[in-house]
Short mmCIF file of C-alpha atoms in Angstrom, two decimals:
data_model
loop_
_atom_site.label_atom_id
_atom_site.label_comp_id
_atom_site.label_asym_id
_atom_site.label_seq_id
_atom_site.Cartn_x
_atom_site.Cartn_y
_atom_site.Cartn_z
CA MET A 284 -89.14 29.45 16.40
CA GLY A 285 -85.66 28.24 16.08
CA VAL A 286 -82.92 30.30 14.63
CA ALA A 287 -79.39 29.07 13.68
CA ALA A 288 -76.46 31.49 12.89
CA ALA A 289 -73.90 30.07 10.50
CA SER A 290 -70.61 31.65 9.13
CA MET A 291 -70.81 31.61 5.46
CA ALA A 292 -70.61 34.64 3.07
CA TRP A 293 -69.84 38.43 3.80
CA CYS A 294 -73.58 39.58 3.47
CA LEU A 295 -76.23 38.56 5.94
CA HIS A 296 -78.98 36.07 4.43
CA LEU A 297 -82.13 34.94 5.94
CA SER A 298 -83.44 31.47 4.85
CA LEU A 299 -86.79 30.42 5.96
CA SER A 300 -88.85 27.26 6.09
CA THR A 301 -91.57 29.15 4.26
CA ARG A 302 -89.26 29.53 1.33
CA PHE A 303 -88.38 33.23 1.75
CA VAL A 304 -84.80 34.45 1.22
CA PHE A 305 -83.91 38.06 2.20
CA SER A 306 -80.50 39.69 1.75
CA PHE A 307 -79.27 42.43 3.75
CA SER A 308 -76.26 44.17 2.23
CA PRO A 309 -74.32 47.59 1.94
CA PRO A 310 -75.10 49.54 -1.16
CA PRO A 311 -74.03 47.37 -4.19
CA SER A 312 -70.87 47.85 -6.12
CA ARG A 313 -70.97 47.91 -9.93
CA LEU A 314 -72.50 44.73 -11.09
CA HIS A 315 -71.03 42.57 -13.55
CA ALA A 316 -72.66 42.76 -16.85
CA LYS A 317 -74.40 39.52 -18.06
CA HIS A 318 -72.00 37.76 -20.47
CA HIS A 319 -72.90 35.55 -23.39
CA HIS A 320 -71.47 32.12 -23.84
CA ARG A 321 -71.06 31.32 -27.57
CA LEU A 322 -71.63 27.60 -27.85
CA ARG A 323 -69.41 25.49 -29.88
CA GLN A 324 -71.31 22.47 -31.50
CA GLN A 325 -69.95 19.32 -30.05
CA GLN A 326 -70.75 16.07 -31.68
CA LEU A 327 -70.22 13.73 -28.77
CA GLN A 328 -70.49 9.85 -29.69
CA PHE A 329 -73.35 9.14 -27.44
CA GLY A 330 -74.76 6.34 -29.69
CA ASP A 331 -78.36 6.00 -30.71
CA ARG A 332 -79.51 4.74 -27.31
CA ASN A 333 -78.47 7.72 -25.45
CA ARG A 334 -79.65 10.18 -28.23
CA GLN A 335 -83.05 8.77 -27.72
CA ARG A 336 -82.81 9.14 -24.01
CA LEU A 337 -81.48 12.70 -24.17
CA SER A 338 -84.21 13.64 -26.78
CA ALA A 339 -86.87 12.11 -24.51
CA GLN A 340 -85.78 13.91 -21.42
CA ALA A 341 -88.11 16.85 -21.82
CA GLN A 342 -91.04 14.54 -21.41
CA ASP A 343 -92.80 14.12 -18.27
CA ASP A 344 -93.01 10.35 -18.39
CA VAL A 345 -89.16 9.84 -18.04
CA THR A 346 -88.50 7.09 -15.74
CA PHE A 347 -85.08 5.87 -14.13
CA GLN A 348 -85.42 2.80 -16.56
CA SER A 349 -85.49 5.14 -19.62
CA LEU A 350 -82.36 6.65 -18.35
CA GLY A 351 -80.56 3.20 -18.51
CA LEU A 352 -80.83 2.03 -14.77
CA THR A 353 -81.43 -1.87 -14.55
CA ASP A 354 -84.54 -3.32 -12.80
CA GLU A 355 -82.32 -3.86 -9.87
CA MET A 356 -81.44 -0.24 -9.52
CA PHE A 357 -84.96 0.91 -10.29
CA ASP A 358 -86.23 -1.14 -7.29
CA ILE A 359 -83.80 0.59 -5.18
CA THR A 360 -85.02 4.08 -6.47
CA LYS A 361 -88.60 2.90 -5.47
CA ARG A 362 -87.42 1.87 -1.94
CA MET A 363 -85.76 5.23 -1.56
CA ASP A 364 -89.05 6.99 -2.59
CA TRP A 365 -87.23 8.58 -5.55
CA ASN A 366 -90.15 8.15 -8.05
CA VAL A 367 -89.30 10.32 -10.78
CA PRO A 368 -85.85 11.34 -11.90
CA THR A 369 -85.02 15.18 -11.66
CA ALA A 370 -83.71 17.24 -14.34
CA VAL A 371 -80.12 16.96 -13.21
CA GLN A 372 -80.54 13.19 -12.99
CA ARG A 373 -81.91 13.00 -16.51
CA LEU A 374 -78.60 14.61 -17.77
CA SER A 375 -76.20 12.84 -15.50
CA ILE A 376 -77.29 9.27 -15.09
CA PRO A 377 -77.10 8.34 -18.82
CA ALA A 378 -73.83 10.53 -19.31
CA VAL A 379 -72.06 8.54 -16.51
CA LEU A 380 -73.41 5.11 -17.77
CA GLU A 381 -72.16 5.82 -21.24
CA MET A 382 -68.64 6.81 -19.99
CA GLU A 383 -68.33 3.16 -18.71
CA HIS A 384 -68.83 1.87 -22.26
CA GLY A 385 -65.94 4.40 -23.58
CA ASN A 386 -68.28 5.89 -26.06
CA SER A 387 -68.15 9.57 -24.78
CA ALA A 388 -66.15 11.92 -22.72
CA SER A 389 -64.10 10.66 -19.68
CA SER A 390 -65.24 13.53 -17.57
CA LEU A 391 -68.52 15.11 -16.64
CA TRP A 392 -69.09 18.62 -15.45
CA CYS A 393 -72.49 18.87 -13.96
CA GLU A 394 -74.44 21.91 -12.59
CA GLY A 395 -77.66 21.91 -10.70
CA PRO A 396 -79.40 23.94 -8.00
CA THR A 397 -79.07 22.93 -4.29
CA GLY A 398 -81.65 20.16 -3.59
CA SER A 399 -81.95 19.14 -7.26
CA GLY A 400 -80.85 15.40 -6.60
CA LYS A 401 -77.28 15.63 -7.51
CA THR A 402 -76.20 12.94 -5.09
CA GLY A 403 -78.58 10.62 -6.85
CA GLY A 404 -77.24 11.68 -10.08
CA PHE A 405 -73.87 10.20 -9.47
CA ALA A 406 -74.52 7.53 -6.91
CA LEU A 407 -77.07 5.64 -8.94
CA PRO A 408 -74.92 5.03 -12.10
CA LEU A 409 -71.89 4.65 -10.25
CA LEU A 410 -73.28 1.65 -7.98
CA GLN A 411 -74.91 0.20 -10.98
CA ILE A 412 -71.55 0.18 -12.67
CA LEU A 413 -69.81 -1.15 -9.61
CA ILE A 414 -72.24 -3.95 -8.80
CA ASN A 415 -72.25 -5.05 -12.39
CA GLY A 416 -68.48 -5.34 -12.22
CA ARG A 417 -68.41 -7.22 -9.11
CA LYS A 418 -70.83 -9.82 -10.60
CA ARG A 419 -68.48 -10.22 -13.70
CA ASN A 420 -65.29 -10.47 -11.67
CA TYR A 421 -66.59 -11.98 -8.42
CA SER A 422 -64.01 -14.82 -8.41
CA SER A 423 -61.07 -12.70 -9.50
CA ASP A 424 -58.15 -11.59 -7.18
CA ARG A 425 -58.65 -8.36 -5.19
CA GLN A 426 -55.73 -6.02 -4.12
CA GLY A 427 -57.45 -3.79 -1.68
CA GLN A 428 -58.09 -0.99 -3.86
CA VAL A 429 -60.60 2.01 -3.87
CA MET A 430 -62.87 1.84 -6.83
CA ALA A 431 -64.66 5.21 -6.58
CA LEU A 432 -63.45 8.13 -4.44
CA ILE A 433 -66.12 10.95 -3.66
CA LEU A 434 -64.45 14.23 -2.19
CA CYS A 435 -66.68 16.57 -0.10
CA PRO A 436 -65.57 20.01 1.31
CA THR A 437 -67.26 19.62 4.75
CA ARG A 438 -67.68 16.75 7.46
CA GLU A 439 -71.59 17.40 7.20
CA LEU A 440 -71.85 16.85 3.57
CA ALA A 441 -69.39 14.04 3.54
CA ASP A 442 -71.56 12.37 6.32
CA GLN A 443 -74.69 13.08 4.45
CA THR A 444 -73.33 11.75 1.20
CA GLY A 445 -71.79 8.84 2.89
CA ASN A 446 -75.06 7.87 4.57
CA VAL A 447 -76.91 8.15 1.28
CA VAL A 448 -74.54 5.79 -0.46
CA LYS A 449 -74.35 3.36 2.40
CA ARG A 450 -78.20 3.26 2.37
CA LEU A 451 -78.15 2.54 -1.34
CA ILE A 452 -75.44 -0.21 -0.94
CA SER A 453 -77.45 -1.74 2.03
CA LEU A 454 -80.59 -2.01 -0.10
CA LEU A 455 -78.45 -3.55 -2.96
CA ASN A 456 -76.71 -6.16 -0.77
CA ARG A 457 -80.04 -7.21 0.75
CA ARG A 458 -80.99 -8.65 -2.63
CA GLY A 459 -78.82 -11.58 -1.78
CA SER A 460 -76.13 -11.47 -4.63
CA LYS A 461 -72.71 -12.91 -3.74
CA ALA A 462 -71.32 -9.71 -5.19
CA GLN A 463 -71.33 -7.30 -2.15
CA LEU A 464 -70.48 -3.53 -2.38
CA MET A 465 -68.76 -1.79 0.48
CA ALA A 466 -68.32 1.81 1.39
CA ASP A 467 -66.58 3.79 4.13
CA THR A 468 -66.47 7.47 5.25
CA ILE A 469 -63.59 9.37 6.51
CA TYR A 470 -63.54 13.01 7.95
CA GLY A 471 -62.32 14.65 11.01
CA GLY A 472 -63.89 15.30 14.24
CA LYS A 473 -65.41 11.92 15.13
CA GLU A 474 -62.60 9.40 14.70
CA ARG A 475 -58.85 9.57 15.35
CA VAL A 476 -56.56 9.42 12.45
CA GLU A 477 -55.07 6.27 13.63
CA GLU A 478 -58.42 4.41 13.61
CA GLN A 479 -59.00 5.27 10.11
CA VAL A 480 -55.42 4.37 9.05
CA ALA A 481 -55.99 0.95 10.69
CA ARG A 482 -59.13 0.36 8.91
CA LEU A 483 -57.92 1.14 5.55
CA ALA A 484 -54.59 -0.66 6.32
CA ARG A 485 -56.37 -3.72 7.13
CA ARG A 486 -58.25 -3.77 3.85
CA ARG A 487 -54.97 -3.30 1.91
CA ARG A 488 -53.25 -5.98 3.65
CA GLU A 489 -56.09 -8.42 3.41
CA GLY A 490 -56.72 -7.59 -0.26
CA VAL A 491 -60.27 -6.38 0.43
CA ASP A 492 -61.41 -3.73 -2.19
CA LEU A 493 -63.31 -0.76 -1.04
CA ASP A 494 -65.89 -0.01 -3.74
CA VAL A 495 -66.71 3.68 -2.59
CA LEU A 496 -64.82 5.86 -0.16
CA VAL A 497 -66.24 9.32 0.90
CA ALA A 498 -63.83 11.71 2.38
CA THR A 499 -62.96 15.25 3.05
CA PRO A 500 -59.63 16.30 1.42
CA GLY A 501 -57.97 17.43 4.41
CA ARG A 502 -58.52 14.23 6.56
CA LEU A 503 -57.78 11.90 3.42
CA ARG A 504 -54.44 13.58 2.93
CA ASP A 505 -53.70 13.22 6.61
CA VAL A 506 -54.58 9.46 6.48
CA LEU A 507 -52.32 9.01 3.42
CA ARG A 508 -49.45 10.96 5.11
CA TYR A 509 -49.78 9.04 8.08
CA GLY A 510 -49.26 5.84 6.22
CA GLU A 511 -46.38 7.25 4.45
CA GLN A 512 -44.75 8.42 7.65
CA ALA A 513 -45.21 4.87 8.95
CA ALA A 514 -43.42 3.48 6.07
CA ASP A 515 -40.46 5.89 6.39
CA GLY A 516 -40.17 5.10 10.22
CA ASN A 517 -37.23 3.02 11.57
CA ASP A 518 -39.40 1.21 13.98
CA VAL A 519 -42.48 0.35 12.05
CA ASN A 520 -42.10 -3.32 12.35
CA LEU A 521 -41.68 -3.20 16.09
CA SER A 522 -44.71 -0.76 16.35
CA ALA A 523 -46.84 -3.20 14.22
CA LEU A 524 -45.82 -5.99 16.63
CA GLU A 525 -46.83 -3.78 19.64
CA ARG A 526 -50.17 -3.17 17.85
CA ARG A 527 -50.98 -6.82 17.16
CA ILE A 528 -50.07 -7.74 20.99
CA MET A 529 -52.24 -4.98 22.16
CA GLU A 530 -55.10 -5.68 19.87
CA ALA A 531 -54.99 -9.26 20.96
CA PHE A 532 -55.23 -8.46 24.62
CA ASP A 533 -57.99 -5.96 24.02
CA SER A 534 -59.98 -8.67 21.90
CA LYS A 535 -59.41 -11.16 24.70
CA THR A 536 -60.55 -8.72 27.43
CA ASP A 537 -63.82 -7.84 25.59
CA THR A 538 -64.62 -11.52 24.91
CA LYS A 539 -64.29 -12.34 28.63
CA ARG A 540 -66.36 -9.11 29.64
CA GLU A 541 -69.05 -10.25 27.22
CA GLU A 542 -69.10 -13.87 28.64
CA ARG A 543 -69.33 -12.49 32.11
CA GLN A 544 -72.26 -10.25 31.20
CA ASN A 545 -74.05 -13.18 29.49
CA ARG A 546 -73.59 -15.27 32.68
CA LYS A 547 -75.10 -12.54 34.89
CA LYS A 548 -78.07 -12.08 32.43
CA ARG A 549 -78.73 -16.01 32.54
CA LYS A 550 -78.70 -15.69 36.32
CA GLY A 551 -81.02 -12.73 36.26
CA ARG A 552 -78.57 -10.52 37.94
CA GLY A 553 -78.43 -7.86 35.18
CA ASN A 554 -75.50 -6.52 33.36
CA TYR A 555 -72.13 -6.80 34.72
CA ARG A 556 -70.58 -3.19 35.34
CA GLY A 557 -67.39 -4.01 37.10
CA SER A 558 -63.95 -3.70 35.77
CA PRO A 559 -62.86 -6.58 33.61
CA GLU A 560 -60.16 -9.16 34.90
CA ALA A 561 -56.78 -9.02 33.50
CA SER A 562 -56.52 -11.24 30.40
CA SER A 563 -53.98 -13.81 29.42
CA LEU A 564 -53.01 -15.08 25.97
CA SER A 565 -52.98 -18.73 25.19
CA LEU A 566 -50.64 -20.40 22.74
CA LYS A 567 -53.18 -20.45 20.15
CA ASP A 568 -53.94 -16.66 20.65
CA ILE A 569 -50.20 -16.05 20.09
CA GLU A 570 -50.10 -18.16 17.04
CA ASP A 571 -53.01 -16.31 15.49
CA MET A 572 -51.13 -13.01 15.95
CA ASP A 573 -48.60 -14.10 13.26
CA LEU A 574 -45.71 -12.65 15.12
CA ASP A 575 -43.43 -13.98 12.53
CA ARG A 576 -44.70 -11.54 10.00
CA VAL A 577 -42.43 -8.60 9.71
CA ASP A 578 -44.16 -5.57 7.97
CA ASP A 579 -46.11 -2.49 9.03
CA ASP A 580 -49.55 -4.01 8.92
CA GLY A 581 -50.25 -2.41 5.64
CA ARG A 582 -49.94 1.28 6.67
CA GLY A 583 -47.28 2.12 4.27
CA ALA A 584 -49.21 0.75 1.39
CA ILE A 585 -52.51 2.96 1.92
CA VAL A 586 -51.55 5.34 -0.72
CA GLU A 587 -51.40 2.49 -3.15
CA MET A 588 -55.14 2.04 -2.60
CA LEU A 589 -55.79 4.94 -5.05
CA GLU A 590 -53.40 3.48 -7.78
CA ASN A 591 -56.30 1.93 -9.97
CA LEU A 592 -59.10 4.28 -9.01
CA ASN A 593 -61.92 4.14 -11.56
CA TYR A 594 -64.07 7.07 -10.54
CA LEU A 595 -63.21 10.37 -8.87
CA VAL A 596 -66.19 12.55 -7.85
CA LEU A 597 -65.88 16.19 -6.58
CA ASP A 598 -69.18 16.97 -4.72
CA GLU A 599 -69.51 20.73 -4.46
CA ALA A 600 -66.65 21.12 -6.98
CA ASP A 601 -66.65 24.86 -6.92
CA ARG A 602 -65.65 24.80 -3.17
CA LEU A 603 -63.29 22.13 -3.45
CA LEU A 604 -61.40 23.74 -6.46
CA ALA A 605 -61.30 27.06 -4.71
CA GLY A 606 -58.14 28.34 -3.33
CA SER A 607 -58.86 27.23 0.44
CA PHE A 608 -58.61 23.57 -0.56
CA LYS A 609 -56.05 23.99 -3.30
CA GLU A 610 -53.06 22.52 -1.37
CA GLU A 611 -55.00 19.40 -0.30
CA ILE A 612 -56.67 18.78 -3.69
CA ASP A 613 -53.37 19.04 -5.42
CA ASP A 614 -51.59 16.65 -3.13
CA ILE A 615 -54.56 14.12 -3.76
CA LEU A 616 -54.65 14.61 -7.40
CA ASN A 617 -50.77 13.89 -7.66
CA LEU A 618 -51.56 10.51 -6.19
CA LEU A 619 -54.07 9.46 -8.94
CA PRO A 620 -53.27 7.66 -12.00
CA LYS A 621 -52.37 9.75 -15.07
CA PRO A 622 -54.90 9.91 -18.04
CA GLU A 623 -52.53 7.73 -20.32
CA ASP A 624 -52.11 5.10 -17.70
CA SER A 625 -55.78 4.59 -16.70
CA ARG A 626 -59.34 4.74 -17.60
CA MET A 627 -60.37 6.82 -14.59
CA LYS A 628 -63.36 8.94 -15.02
CA THR A 629 -63.91 12.38 -13.29
CA LEU A 630 -67.28 13.67 -12.26
CA LEU A 631 -67.67 17.32 -11.10
CA PHE A 632 -70.95 18.31 -9.40
CA SER A 633 -71.84 21.58 -8.09
CA ALA A 634 -74.64 24.07 -7.60
CA THR A 635 -72.77 26.74 -9.27
CA TYR A 636 -69.42 27.37 -11.06
CA PRO A 637 -68.27 31.04 -10.59
CA GLN A 638 -66.41 32.40 -13.49
CA GLN A 639 -63.29 32.27 -11.57
CA ILE A 640 -63.50 28.59 -10.85
CA GLU A 641 -64.30 27.69 -14.47
CA GLU A 642 -60.79 27.84 -15.74
CA ARG A 643 -59.71 25.90 -12.59
CA CYS A 644 -62.11 23.24 -13.46
CA ASP A 645 -60.57 22.97 -16.94
CA GLN A 646 -57.16 22.99 -15.67
CA VAL A 647 -57.77 19.84 -13.11
CA LEU A 648 -59.87 17.91 -15.84
CA SER A 649 -56.93 18.31 -18.22
CA GLN A 650 -54.51 16.96 -15.64
CA ILE A 651 -56.37 13.93 -14.55
CA SER A 652 -58.73 13.18 -17.65
CA SER A 653 -58.47 12.91 -21.31
CA GLY A 654 -60.62 14.31 -24.16
CA GLN A 655 -63.06 17.03 -24.15
CA PRO A 656 -65.36 17.19 -20.78
CA LEU A 657 -69.00 16.83 -21.18
CA ARG A 658 -70.77 19.85 -19.54
CA VAL A 659 -74.41 19.72 -18.60
CA SER A 660 -76.58 21.96 -16.55
CA THR A 661 -80.06 22.69 -15.18
CA THR A 662 -79.40 26.33 -13.85
CA SER A 663 -81.14 29.36 -14.98
CA SER A 664 -77.77 31.14 -15.87
CA MET A 665 -76.91 28.39 -18.39
CA ARG A 666 -80.35 28.55 -19.97
CA GLN A 667 -79.76 32.32 -20.46
CA ARG A 668 -76.56 31.52 -22.23
CA LEU A 669 -78.49 29.36 -24.68
CA GLN A 670 -81.18 31.79 -25.15
CA TYR A 671 -78.73 34.58 -26.09
CA ASP A 672 -76.76 32.44 -28.30
CA GLU A 673 -77.98 34.17 -31.44
CA ASN A 674 -78.29 37.65 -30.20
CA GLU A 675 -75.61 39.63 -31.80
CA ALA A 676 -76.35 42.80 -29.99
CA PHE A 677 -75.81 40.95 -26.74
CA ASP A 678 -72.70 39.45 -28.02
CA ALA A 679 -71.36 42.80 -29.00
CA ALA A 680 -71.51 43.95 -25.24
CA LEU A 681 -68.94 41.41 -24.21
CA SER A 682 -65.63 42.72 -23.35
CA ASN A 683 -62.37 41.32 -24.64
CA ARG A 684 -61.65 39.76 -21.24
CA GLN A 685 -65.05 38.04 -21.22
CA ARG A 686 -64.59 36.79 -24.82
CA LYS A 687 -61.22 35.22 -24.03
CA HIS A 688 -62.70 33.62 -20.88
CA ILE A 689 -65.34 31.95 -22.80
CA GLU A 690 -62.94 30.70 -25.41
CA ARG A 691 -60.68 29.06 -22.55
CA THR A 692 -63.53 27.30 -20.94
CA THR A 693 -65.51 24.25 -21.54
CA GLN A 694 -68.59 24.91 -23.46
CA ILE A 695 -72.24 23.85 -22.51
CA THR A 696 -73.37 20.71 -24.06
CA SER A 697 -76.84 20.04 -22.70
CA VAL A 698 -79.29 22.18 -20.68
CA LEU A 699 -82.58 21.11 -19.31
CA PRO A 700 -84.95 23.40 -17.17
CA ASP A 701 -85.27 22.41 -13.67
CA SER A 702 -88.48 22.84 -11.58
CA SER A 703 -88.65 26.34 -10.41
CA PRO A 704 -87.66 26.46 -6.60
CA ASP A 705 -90.23 27.74 -4.21
CA ILE A 706 -88.28 30.60 -3.03
CA ASP A 707 -88.95 34.24 -2.82
CA HIS A 708 -86.05 36.85 -2.64
CA ARG A 709 -86.20 40.31 -1.22
CA ALA A 710 -83.23 42.80 -0.86
CA ILE A 711 -83.22 45.34 1.79
CA ARG A 712 -80.60 47.81 1.83
CA LEU A 713 -79.34 48.62 5.44
CA GLU A 714 -76.59 50.14 7.24
CA ASP A 715 -74.49 47.47 9.09
CA LYS A 716 -75.60 48.73 12.45
CA ASP A 717 -79.16 48.22 11.70
CA ARG A 718 -79.19 44.66 10.34
CA THR A 719 -79.73 42.76 13.66
CA GLN A 720 -82.73 45.15 14.46
CA ALA A 721 -84.02 44.35 11.11
CA LEU A 722 -83.86 40.81 11.66
CA ARG A 723 -85.64 40.92 14.92
CA TYR A 724 -88.49 43.08 13.40
CA LEU A 725 -88.82 40.31 10.68
CA LEU A 726 -88.96 37.69 13.35
CA ASP A 727 -91.63 39.44 15.31
CA GLN A 728 -93.77 40.07 12.19
CA HIS A 729 -94.07 36.50 11.43
CA SER A 730 -95.57 33.86 13.76
CA VAL A 731 -93.95 30.58 14.64
CA ASP A 732 -96.21 28.70 12.56
CA GLU A 733 -95.12 30.96 9.50
CA TRP A 734 -91.49 30.93 10.16
CA ASP A 735 -90.70 27.92 12.37
CA ARG A 736 -87.07 27.77 11.61
CA VAL A 737 -84.80 30.36 10.30
CA MET A 738 -81.19 30.21 9.04
CA VAL A 739 -79.08 33.23 9.08
CA PHE A 740 -75.60 33.46 7.21
CA VAL A 741 -72.94 35.86 8.47
CA SER A 742 -69.39 36.48 7.48
CA THR A 743 -67.46 35.49 10.60
CA ARG A 744 -67.47 33.14 13.63
CA TYR A 745 -67.62 36.01 15.98
CA LEU A 746 -70.79 37.20 14.26
CA THR A 747 -72.53 33.97 14.54
CA GLU A 748 -71.94 33.91 18.36
CA HIS A 749 -72.81 37.76 18.62
CA ILE A 750 -75.98 37.44 16.95
CA SER A 751 -77.09 34.28 18.54
CA ARG A 752 -76.40 35.90 22.02
CA LYS A 753 -78.54 38.88 20.88
CA LEU A 754 -81.44 36.89 19.91
CA ARG A 755 -81.49 34.81 23.00
CA ARG A 756 -81.45 37.94 25.04
CA TYR A 757 -84.78 38.79 23.49
CA ASP A 758 -86.04 35.22 24.29
CA VAL A 759 -85.59 33.76 20.55
CA PRO A 760 -84.05 30.32 20.72
CA ALA A 761 -80.84 30.71 18.81
CA SER A 762 -77.58 28.71 18.39
CA GLU A 763 -74.29 29.42 16.36
CA LEU A 764 -72.96 27.02 14.03
CA HIS A 765 -69.21 27.50 12.72
CA GLY A 766 -66.21 25.56 12.21
CA ARG A 767 -64.59 26.06 15.58
CA LEU A 768 -67.04 23.88 17.18
CA ASP A 769 -66.26 20.01 17.64
CA GLN A 770 -68.11 17.57 15.51
CA ASP A 771 -70.60 16.47 18.16
CA ALA A 772 -71.57 19.93 19.03
CA ARG A 773 -72.25 20.82 15.13
CA GLU A 774 -74.30 17.51 14.88
CA ARG A 775 -76.49 18.32 17.95
CA ARG A 776 -77.22 21.91 16.66
CA LEU A 777 -78.07 20.61 13.23
CA LYS A 778 -80.37 17.87 14.69
CA ALA A 779 -82.16 20.29 17.07
CA PHE A 780 -82.53 22.59 14.03
CA ARG A 781 -84.24 19.94 11.71
#
């Protein structure tokens, strides 16, 4: 049995591979009353084709093709073993595709449970739109722009989402089309900022578009600021010249080392492990460095890569729009094109939208998008709002504050039932001092075959380390996972836990 303790929320949750979830908490405070959301009837211009799709979404025989994906993308879903679209994909895929035709809203607000296929819900239609655009404008000039920006709150989610997008793009590019898509992922902990700046600056300088950029907001802001600082420096041209010379030497050294290794292999002496010899540059090498060029190697123009952004996706939007990311998100949003100057589409995806986040979502969408957002959901709470729509007694129970909140926030447009998660919930009321003992008791009562992996959520970094030490003391394999660990350590723990 493996146990991982992770700092997440103030109460302690135990999530199990056998699909049980327990909550250990102090006596509950006064619970919020269920509030009713009076729906406004919104007549969105979907067109006959999408009306047919949406009306057919409740049927069991819905396919990715019926949602509007091309045969090319349908083949990609089969290669990914995505055989049947999930409920959230049935709502989001046709909505995103219709946005490109300009026949509906310019922003989508999508809510679906964890594990419901939200990444595929925005990645599939986005890549179809991007690859079709590449095919139509293959010979047109490129300017080193980012076409779609996906923001994620954590390194792990950015890495996971980036890997899914790159996998889809790899399958698309293998089909032999001259129109090839490219993606990049930027987050902290693995690469230095300078390396990421250099990579983007090279694209900007050479006019190579980046179709999809997946990033965490903090690191993306650092990269953009790094470029701005380079543009404001007094010696940027000299620094660029030094970089070009050093890169030329490094390249020459690597080439000589590789040639030496190949000679050793051909002679059967194995790999060369000695120190590389000092390298020198030929006249041709110096000419290739373009020393007469006076600029900052494109670093100061990185921020301009977002000027013509077509799609902005906020993955786990409830966390990105919370207070902890407000400064970074606002800085990035201020760099994006204004609604009156662009056709940028905004997509919000999240498992939940707490009441305190809903108004923030509307405020952000009104800042960067035009028109009324399209809001869709597959969560049980949104279905309850529909269920109680005509219940006057329930409506009467609303407070004035709740009514005002409902009037200010975007109304639900479409709701589909999702498959019921195979999770059992139990709540056990305990004093704080008894929680670790209760956890040990539960672990002892269930065999390794029943609970082979256990995830424990606690409120602080200290508690993750404290509980892990206690469990290891009783011969229970346990590791802590929190934000203070470096990226390699976090990835090692996650890999071992899987």
